[in-house]
Coordinates of C-alpha atoms and ligand atoms in Angstrom, one line a residue:
M1 CA 18.7 129.1 161.1
I2 CA 21.3 130.8 159.0
M3 CA 23.4 131.3 162.1
I4 CA 23.2 127.6 162.9
I5 CA 24.3 126.6 159.4
I6 CA 27.2 129.0 159.4
T7 CA 28.2 127.7 162.8
I8 CA 28.1 124.0 161.7
M9 CA 30.1 124.9 158.5
I10 CA 32.7 126.7 160.6
I11 CA 32.9 123.6 162.9
I12 CA 33.3 121.3 159.9
M13 CA 36.0 123.5 158.4
I14 CA 37.9 123.6 161.7
I15 CA 37.7 119.8 162.0
I16 CA 38.9 119.4 158.4
I17 CA 41.8 121.8 159.1
I18 CA 42.7 119.9 162.2
I19 CA 42.7 116.6 160.3
I20 CA 44.9 118.1 157.5
I21 CA 47.4 119.4 160.1
M22 CA 47.4 116.0 161.9
I23 CA 48.1 114.3 158.6
I24 CA 51.0 116.7 157.9
I25 CA 52.4 116.1 161.3
I26 CA 52.2 112.4 160.9
I27 CA 54.0 112.6 157.5
I28 CA 56.7 114.8 159.0
I29 CA 57.2 112.3 161.8
I30 CA 57.4 109.4 159.3
I31 CA 60.0 111.3 157.3
M32 CA 62.1 112.1 160.4
I33 CA 62.0 108.4 161.4
I34 CA 63.2 107.4 157.9
I35 CA 66.0 109.9 158.0
T36 CA 67.1 108.8 161.5
I37 CA 67.2 105.2 160.3
I38 CA 69.3 106.1 157.3
I39 CA 71.7 108.1 159.5
I40 CA 72.0 105.1 161.9
I41 CA 72.7 102.7 159.0
T42 CA 75.4 105.0 157.6
I43 CA 77.1 105.3 160.9
I44 CA 77.1 101.5 161.3
I45 CA 78.6 101.0 157.8
I46 CA 81.4 103.6 158.5
I47 CA 82.2 102.0 161.9
T48 CA 82.4 98.6 160.2
I49 CA 84.7 99.8 157.5
I50 CA 87.0 101.4 160.1
I51 CA 87.1 98.2 162.2
I52 CA 87.8 96.1 159.1
T53 CA 90.6 98.5 157.9
I54 CA 92.2 98.5 161.4
T55 CA 92.0 94.7 161.5
I56 CA 93.7 94.4 158.1
I57 CA 96.4 96.8 159.2
I58 CA 97.1 94.9 162.3
I59 CA 97.2 91.6 160.5
I60 CA 99.5 92.9 157.7
S61 CA 101.8 94.8 160.1
K62 CA 102.7 91.5 161.8
V63 CA 104.3 90.2 158.6
N64 CA 105.3 93.4 156.9
I65 CA 108.6 95.2 157.0
Q66 CA 107.1 98.6 156.6
P67 CA 103.9 98.6 158.5
L68 CA 103.5 102.3 158.8
L69 CA 103.9 102.9 155.2
L70 CA 101.4 100.3 154.1
A71 CA 99.0 101.1 156.9
S72 CA 98.7 104.7 155.7
C73 CA 98.3 103.4 152.1
L74 CA 95.4 101.2 153.0
F75 CA 93.8 104.0 155.0
F76 CA 94.0 106.4 152.2
A77 CA 92.9 103.8 149.7
V78 CA 89.6 103.6 151.6
F79 CA 89.1 107.2 152.5
G80 CA 91.0 109.4 150.3
S81 CA 90.7 108.2 146.7
V82 CA 90.7 111.6 145.2
R83 CA 92.4 112.1 141.8
G84 CA 92.9 115.7 140.8
A85 CA 94.4 117.6 137.9
N86 CA 98.1 117.1 137.2
G87 CA 101.0 119.2 136.1
T88 CA 103.0 116.7 138.1
V89 CA 106.5 115.4 137.4
P90 CA 106.6 111.7 136.5
L91 CA 108.5 109.4 138.9
V92 CA 110.6 106.4 137.9
L93 CA 111.3 103.7 140.6
W94 CA 114.0 101.1 140.5
H95 CA 113.7 98.3 143.1
G96 CA 116.4 96.7 145.2
M97 CA 118.0 93.2 145.3
G98 CA 115.6 90.4 145.9
D99 CA 112.6 92.6 145.1
S100 CA 110.6 93.3 142.0
C101 CA 108.7 96.1 140.3
C102 CA 105.4 95.2 141.6
N103 CA 105.6 93.6 145.0
P104 CA 102.5 94.9 146.8
L105 CA 104.4 95.1 150.1
S106 CA 107.3 97.2 148.7
M107 CA 107.4 99.0 145.3
G108 CA 103.7 98.5 144.9
A109 CA 103.0 100.2 148.2
V110 CA 105.5 103.0 147.5
K111 CA 103.9 103.6 144.1
K112 CA 100.4 103.7 145.6
M113 CA 101.5 106.0 148.4
V114 CA 103.1 108.5 145.9
E115 CA 100.0 108.3 143.7
I116 CA 97.8 109.2 146.7
K117 CA 100.0 112.1 147.9
I118 CA 100.5 113.6 144.4
P119 CA 97.2 113.1 142.6
G120 CA 97.6 112.6 138.8
I121 CA 101.3 111.7 139.0
Y122 CA 102.6 109.1 136.5
V123 CA 104.7 106.5 138.4
L124 CA 106.7 104.0 136.5
S125 CA 108.1 101.1 138.6
L126 CA 110.8 99.5 136.4
E127 CA 110.5 95.8 135.6
I128 CA 113.7 94.3 134.3
G129 CA 112.4 91.4 132.2
K130 CA 109.1 90.2 131.1
T131 CA 107.7 88.8 134.3
V132 CA 108.0 89.5 138.0
V133 CA 110.0 86.3 138.5
E134 CA 112.4 87.3 135.7
D135 CA 112.6 90.8 137.2
T136 CA 113.6 89.4 140.6
E137 CA 116.2 87.0 139.1
N138 CA 117.7 89.8 136.9
G139 CA 118.4 91.7 140.2
F140 CA 120.9 88.9 141.0
F141 CA 122.2 87.7 137.6
M142 CA 121.9 90.1 134.8
N143 CA 124.8 92.2 133.7
V144 CA 124.2 95.7 135.2
N145 CA 125.4 97.6 132.2
D146 CA 122.9 95.7 130.1
Q147 CA 120.2 96.5 132.6
V148 CA 121.0 100.2 132.5
S149 CA 120.9 100.3 128.7
L150 CA 117.6 98.4 128.8
V151 CA 116.2 101.0 131.2
C152 CA 117.5 103.9 129.1
D153 CA 115.6 102.4 126.1
T154 CA 112.4 102.0 128.1
L155 CA 112.6 105.6 129.4
A156 CA 113.4 107.1 126.0
R157 CA 110.4 105.3 124.4
D158 CA 107.9 106.4 127.1
P159 CA 106.0 109.4 125.8
Q160 CA 105.0 110.4 129.3
L161 CA 108.6 111.0 130.3
K162 CA 109.7 113.2 127.5
E163 CA 109.5 116.4 129.5
G164 CA 111.7 114.9 132.2
Y165 CA 111.2 112.9 135.4
N166 CA 112.3 112.3 138.9
A167 CA 114.0 109.1 139.8
M168 CA 114.0 107.2 143.1
G169 CA 116.2 104.1 143.5
F170 CA 116.0 101.6 146.4
S171 CA 119.2 100.0 147.5
Q172 CA 121.2 98.8 144.4
G173 CA 118.5 100.6 142.3
G174 CA 120.1 103.8 143.7
Q175 CA 123.4 103.3 142.0
F176 CA 121.8 101.9 138.9
L177 CA 119.7 105.0 138.5
R178 CA 122.8 107.1 138.9
A179 CA 124.3 105.3 136.0
V180 CA 121.1 106.1 134.0
A181 CA 121.6 109.8 134.9
Q182 CA 125.3 109.7 133.8
R183 CA 124.8 107.7 130.6
C184 CA 121.4 108.7 129.3
P185 CA 120.7 112.5 129.4
S186 CA 117.5 112.1 127.4
P187 CA 114.8 112.3 128.7
P188 CA 116.2 114.5 131.4
M189 CA 116.3 113.3 135.0
R190 CA 115.5 116.1 137.4
N191 CA 116.0 114.9 141.0
L192 CA 117.9 111.7 141.7
I193 CA 116.9 110.1 145.0
S194 CA 119.0 107.2 146.3
I195 CA 117.3 105.3 149.2
G196 CA 120.1 103.3 150.7
G197 CA 122.1 103.0 147.4
Q198 CA 125.7 102.0 147.6
H199 CA 127.6 104.5 145.6
Q200 CA 131.0 103.3 146.5
G201 CA 129.9 99.7 146.4
V202 CA 130.0 97.1 149.2
Y203 CA 132.7 95.0 150.8
G204 CA 130.5 92.5 152.6
L205 CA 127.0 91.2 152.4
P206 CA 126.1 90.5 156.0
N207 CA 122.4 90.1 155.6
C208 CA 119.9 89.8 152.8
P209 CA 116.4 91.1 152.6
G210 CA 113.3 88.8 152.7
Q211 CA 113.3 85.3 151.3
S212 CA 116.6 85.5 149.5
S213 CA 118.9 84.4 152.3
H214 CA 120.1 81.1 150.7
I215 CA 120.7 82.8 147.4
C216 CA 122.6 85.3 149.5
D217 CA 124.8 82.7 151.1
W218 CA 125.7 81.4 147.7
I219 CA 126.4 84.9 146.4
R220 CA 128.7 85.5 149.4
K221 CA 130.7 82.4 148.5
M222 CA 131.0 83.5 144.9
L223 CA 132.1 87.0 145.9
N224 CA 134.7 85.7 148.3
S225 CA 136.1 83.1 145.8
G226 CA 136.7 85.7 143.1
A227 CA 134.5 88.7 142.6
Y228 CA 136.7 90.1 139.9
T229 CA 137.0 87.0 137.7
G230 CA 135.3 87.4 134.3
L231 CA 132.7 84.8 134.9
V232 CA 131.5 86.1 138.2
Q233 CA 131.6 89.8 137.1
N234 CA 129.5 89.1 134.1
H235 CA 126.9 87.1 135.7
L236 CA 126.6 88.3 139.3
V237 CA 125.1 91.7 139.9
Q238 CA 126.5 92.2 143.3
A239 CA 130.1 91.4 142.0
Q240 CA 129.7 94.4 139.7
Y241 CA 129.6 96.8 142.7
W242 CA 131.9 94.7 144.9
H243 CA 134.6 97.1 146.1
D244 CA 137.6 95.4 147.7
P245 CA 139.6 98.1 149.5
L246 CA 142.5 95.7 150.0
N247 CA 142.8 95.3 146.3
E248 CA 141.9 98.7 144.8
E249 CA 143.8 98.1 141.6
L250 CA 142.1 94.8 141.0
Y251 CA 138.8 96.6 141.5
R252 CA 139.7 99.4 139.3
N253 CA 140.8 97.1 136.5
H254 CA 138.0 94.6 136.6
S255 CA 134.8 96.0 138.1
L256 CA 132.5 96.1 135.1
F257 CA 130.0 98.5 136.5
L258 CA 131.0 100.5 139.6
A259 CA 134.6 101.4 138.6
D260 CA 133.2 102.6 135.3
I261 CA 130.5 104.9 136.6
N262 CA 132.8 106.2 139.4
Q263 CA 135.4 107.2 136.8
E264 CA 138.1 104.9 138.2
R265 CA 139.6 103.9 134.9
V266 CA 139.0 106.6 132.3
L267 CA 137.5 110.0 132.9
N268 CA 134.3 110.2 130.8
E269 CA 133.5 113.9 130.5
S270 CA 129.9 113.2 129.5
Y271 CA 129.3 111.4 132.9
K272 CA 130.4 114.5 134.7
K273 CA 128.4 116.8 132.5
N274 CA 125.2 114.7 132.7
L275 CA 125.3 114.5 136.5
Q276 CA 125.7 118.3 136.7
A277 CA 122.3 118.6 135.0
L278 CA 120.5 117.2 138.0
R279 CA 118.6 119.6 140.1
S280 CA 119.5 117.6 143.2
F281 CA 121.1 114.4 144.1
V282 CA 119.6 113.1 147.3
M283 CA 121.3 110.3 149.2
V284 CA 119.6 108.6 152.1
K285 CA 121.6 106.6 154.7
F286 CA 120.1 104.1 157.1
L287 CA 121.8 104.6 160.4
R288 CA 121.2 101.0 161.6
D289 CA 121.6 99.3 158.3
S290 CA 122.5 95.6 158.7
M291 CA 122.7 94.7 155.0
V292 CA 125.2 97.2 153.7
E293 CA 129.0 97.2 154.5
P294 CA 130.2 99.9 155.0
I295 CA 127.1 102.0 155.6
D296 CA 129.1 105.1 154.6
S297 CA 128.7 103.9 151.0
E298 CA 125.1 105.2 151.1
W299 CA 126.5 108.7 151.4
F300 CA 129.3 108.0 148.8
G301 CA 131.9 107.4 151.5
F302 CA 134.0 104.2 151.8
Y303 CA 137.0 102.5 153.5
K304 CA 140.2 104.4 153.1
P305 CA 142.3 102.5 150.5
G306 CA 144.4 99.5 151.7
Q307 CA 142.4 98.5 154.8
A308 CA 138.8 97.7 155.8
K309 CA 138.4 99.4 159.2
E310 CA 138.6 103.2 158.9
T311 CA 136.3 105.0 156.5
E312 CA 136.4 108.3 154.8
T313 CA 133.6 110.6 153.7
L314 CA 132.9 111.6 150.2
Q315 CA 134.5 115.0 150.8
E316 CA 137.7 113.3 151.9
S317 CA 138.0 111.1 148.9
V318 CA 140.2 111.5 145.8
L319 CA 137.0 111.3 143.6
Y320 CA 135.7 114.4 145.3
K321 CA 139.0 116.3 145.7
E322 CA 139.9 115.9 142.0
D323 CA 136.2 116.3 141.2
R324 CA 136.4 113.5 138.7
L325 CA 132.6 113.1 138.7
G326 CA 131.5 116.6 139.3
L327 CA 130.3 115.8 142.8
Q328 CA 132.3 118.6 144.3
A329 CA 130.7 121.1 141.9
L330 CA 127.3 119.7 142.8
D331 CA 128.0 120.0 146.5
K332 CA 129.2 123.6 146.2
A333 CA 126.0 124.4 144.3
G334 CA 124.0 123.0 147.1
K335 CA 122.7 120.2 145.0
L336 CA 124.0 117.3 147.1
V337 CA 121.6 116.4 149.8
F338 CA 122.6 114.0 152.6
L339 CA 119.6 112.6 154.5
S340 CA 119.4 109.8 157.1
S341 CA 116.7 107.6 158.6
D342 CA 117.2 105.9 161.9
G343 CA 116.3 102.4 160.9
D344 CA 117.6 99.2 159.3
H345 CA 117.9 98.9 155.5
L346 CA 115.1 100.7 153.7
Q347 CA 113.1 101.2 156.8
F348 CA 111.4 104.5 157.2
T349 CA 108.0 105.8 158.4
D350 CA 105.3 107.5 156.5
A351 CA 106.0 110.8 158.4
W352 CA 109.7 110.6 157.6
F353 CA 108.9 110.1 153.9
N354 CA 106.5 113.1 153.8
A355 CA 108.9 115.4 155.5
N356 CA 112.1 114.4 153.7
I357 CA 111.4 112.9 150.3
L358 CA 108.0 114.2 149.2
P359 CA 109.4 117.8 148.6
Y360 CA 111.7 116.3 145.9
L361 CA 108.9 114.7 144.0
H362 CA 107.1 117.9 142.9
Ligands
NAG1 C1 98.1 113.4 133.9 O1 97.8 112.2 134.4 C2 97.5 111.2 133.4 C3 97.0 109.9 134.1 O2 97.6 109.6 135.2 C4 98.7 110.9 132.5 O3 98.4 110.0 131.6 C5 99.2 112.2 132.0 O4 100.3 112.1 131.2 C6 99.4 113.3 133.0 N1 99.7 114.6 132.4 C7 100.8 115.3 132.8 C8 100.9 116.6 132.1 O5 101.6 114.9 133.6
NAG2 C1 131.3 107.9 127.9 O1 130.0 107.5 128.2 C2 129.1 107.5 127.0 C3 127.7 107.2 127.5 O2 127.7 105.9 128.1 C4 129.7 106.5 126.0 O3 128.9 106.5 124.9 C5 131.1 106.8 125.7 O4 131.6 105.8 124.8 C6 131.9 107.0 126.9 N1 133.3 107.5 126.6 C7 134.4 106.9 127.0 C8 135.6 107.6 126.7 O5 134.4 105.9 127.7
NAG3 C1 145.7 96.8 136.1 O1 145.8 97.3 134.8 C2 147.1 97.9 134.5 C3 147.1 98.5 133.2 O2 146.4 97.7 132.3 C4 148.2 96.9 134.7 O3 149.5 97.4 134.5 C5 148.1 96.3 136.1 O4 149.1 95.2 136.3 C6 146.7 95.8 136.4 N1 146.7 95.4 137.8 C7 146.0 94.3 138.3 C8 146.2 94.0 139.7 O5 145.3 93.6 137.5

C-alpha cells in the first residue's frame, strides 16, 4: 500500500517537473522569437536610413558644387554625432564673393564638417551685415577697409576667441583675413589659411561663382571703365583688389585696400610685425581655377610689372626680396605653406581637406 502511494507521488512529481520544464522552454522560445523580431526590425530601420541618406546624397550632388564635402557631412550627421570634450582652437571663417556666412551648401557645410571632425570646436562664420542678403551684397559693395574693421571689432568682442583662433578665408575672404592678421593683433590669430585667396589681387574676372553672373558682367564693366576712380574704389569690393600690371603706379596710388596691405605706398612696420606672429600662413592654389586671373595670385605671385603675360613667383617679387611685409622671414622660418588642389575655384574633396587642412585647425 505504502509502496503504491509512494510510486504514485513520484509519478505525480515527475509529471509536475516535466510540465514546469515545458513551460520554461515555451517561455524561452517566446523570448527568443521576440528578440529575433526586434533584431529584424532594427536591421530594416538601419537599411532604410542608409537608403534615404544615399538618395539624398545623390539628389544633392547633382546640383552641388562640392558633392563629396557635403556627402560626408550628411553621412556623419546621421551616424557620427558625437560631441566630446574640447581644448580645441576656435576657427573663424570668411566667405567668398557671392556667398554668405551661412549658405548650407558652402560655409554652412564647411562649418558642420569641421565641427564633426573636431568635436567641441567653436566655429564662427563671419556675417558682414545683419542678414544673409546684406552679407552677400556687402561682398560686392561694401568698402573692404570698413569690413575689416567691423570684423576686428566682432573678433575682439567675442569672449570665446580671447585665447586666440585659427582663420580660414575662402577666395577674397583669404586676403581680407590677412588684413585682419596685419591690422588687428588682438585676439591673436594662430594659423591663417587662405583657400584660393588673391594676395596680389586680380587682373580679370573671367567667371563668377553661382548665381551672380549678371552682377559679375556689370562689375567687369565697372572695373574696365575705371577701377581706380574714387567712386568705383569706394563702392566696389573687387576694385579694391584690382591690380593692373600695365599701370602699377596708378594701382599703387589709388588702390584703397590691396596696395595698403601689401605695403605698396608706405611701409607700416606693425603690419610686418603682426604677420610674423602667425604660426603659419597657408596658401591654397587651385590648379584649374577659372575664376581668378592670374592664378599665381593665390600663392602671392603676379604678372611681372608692365605686361600681363609673364608671371613671377612671390620669391621673385620686390615685395619678397626687400621683405617689405616679412614674407621672406616667414618663409625662411618655414611658416609659409604652399598647397594646391587639382580643381576649379574652391573645389576640393573631403580626403584632400583631411590630409592638407585639418592639421592646421588643431
Ligand atoms: C568648448 O565648447 C563649448 C561649446 O561648443 C564652447 O562654448 C567653449 O568655449 C569651448 N571651450 C573651449 C575651452 O574651447
Ligand atoms: C599701420 O597700421 C595700423 C593698424 O591698421 C594703423 O593704426 C596705423 O595708422 C598704420 N600706420 C601707418 C604709418 O600707416
Ligand atoms: C602717384 O603719386 C605720386 C606721388 O603723390 C605722384 O607723383 C604721381 O604722379 C602719381 N601717379 C599717378 C599715375 O597717379
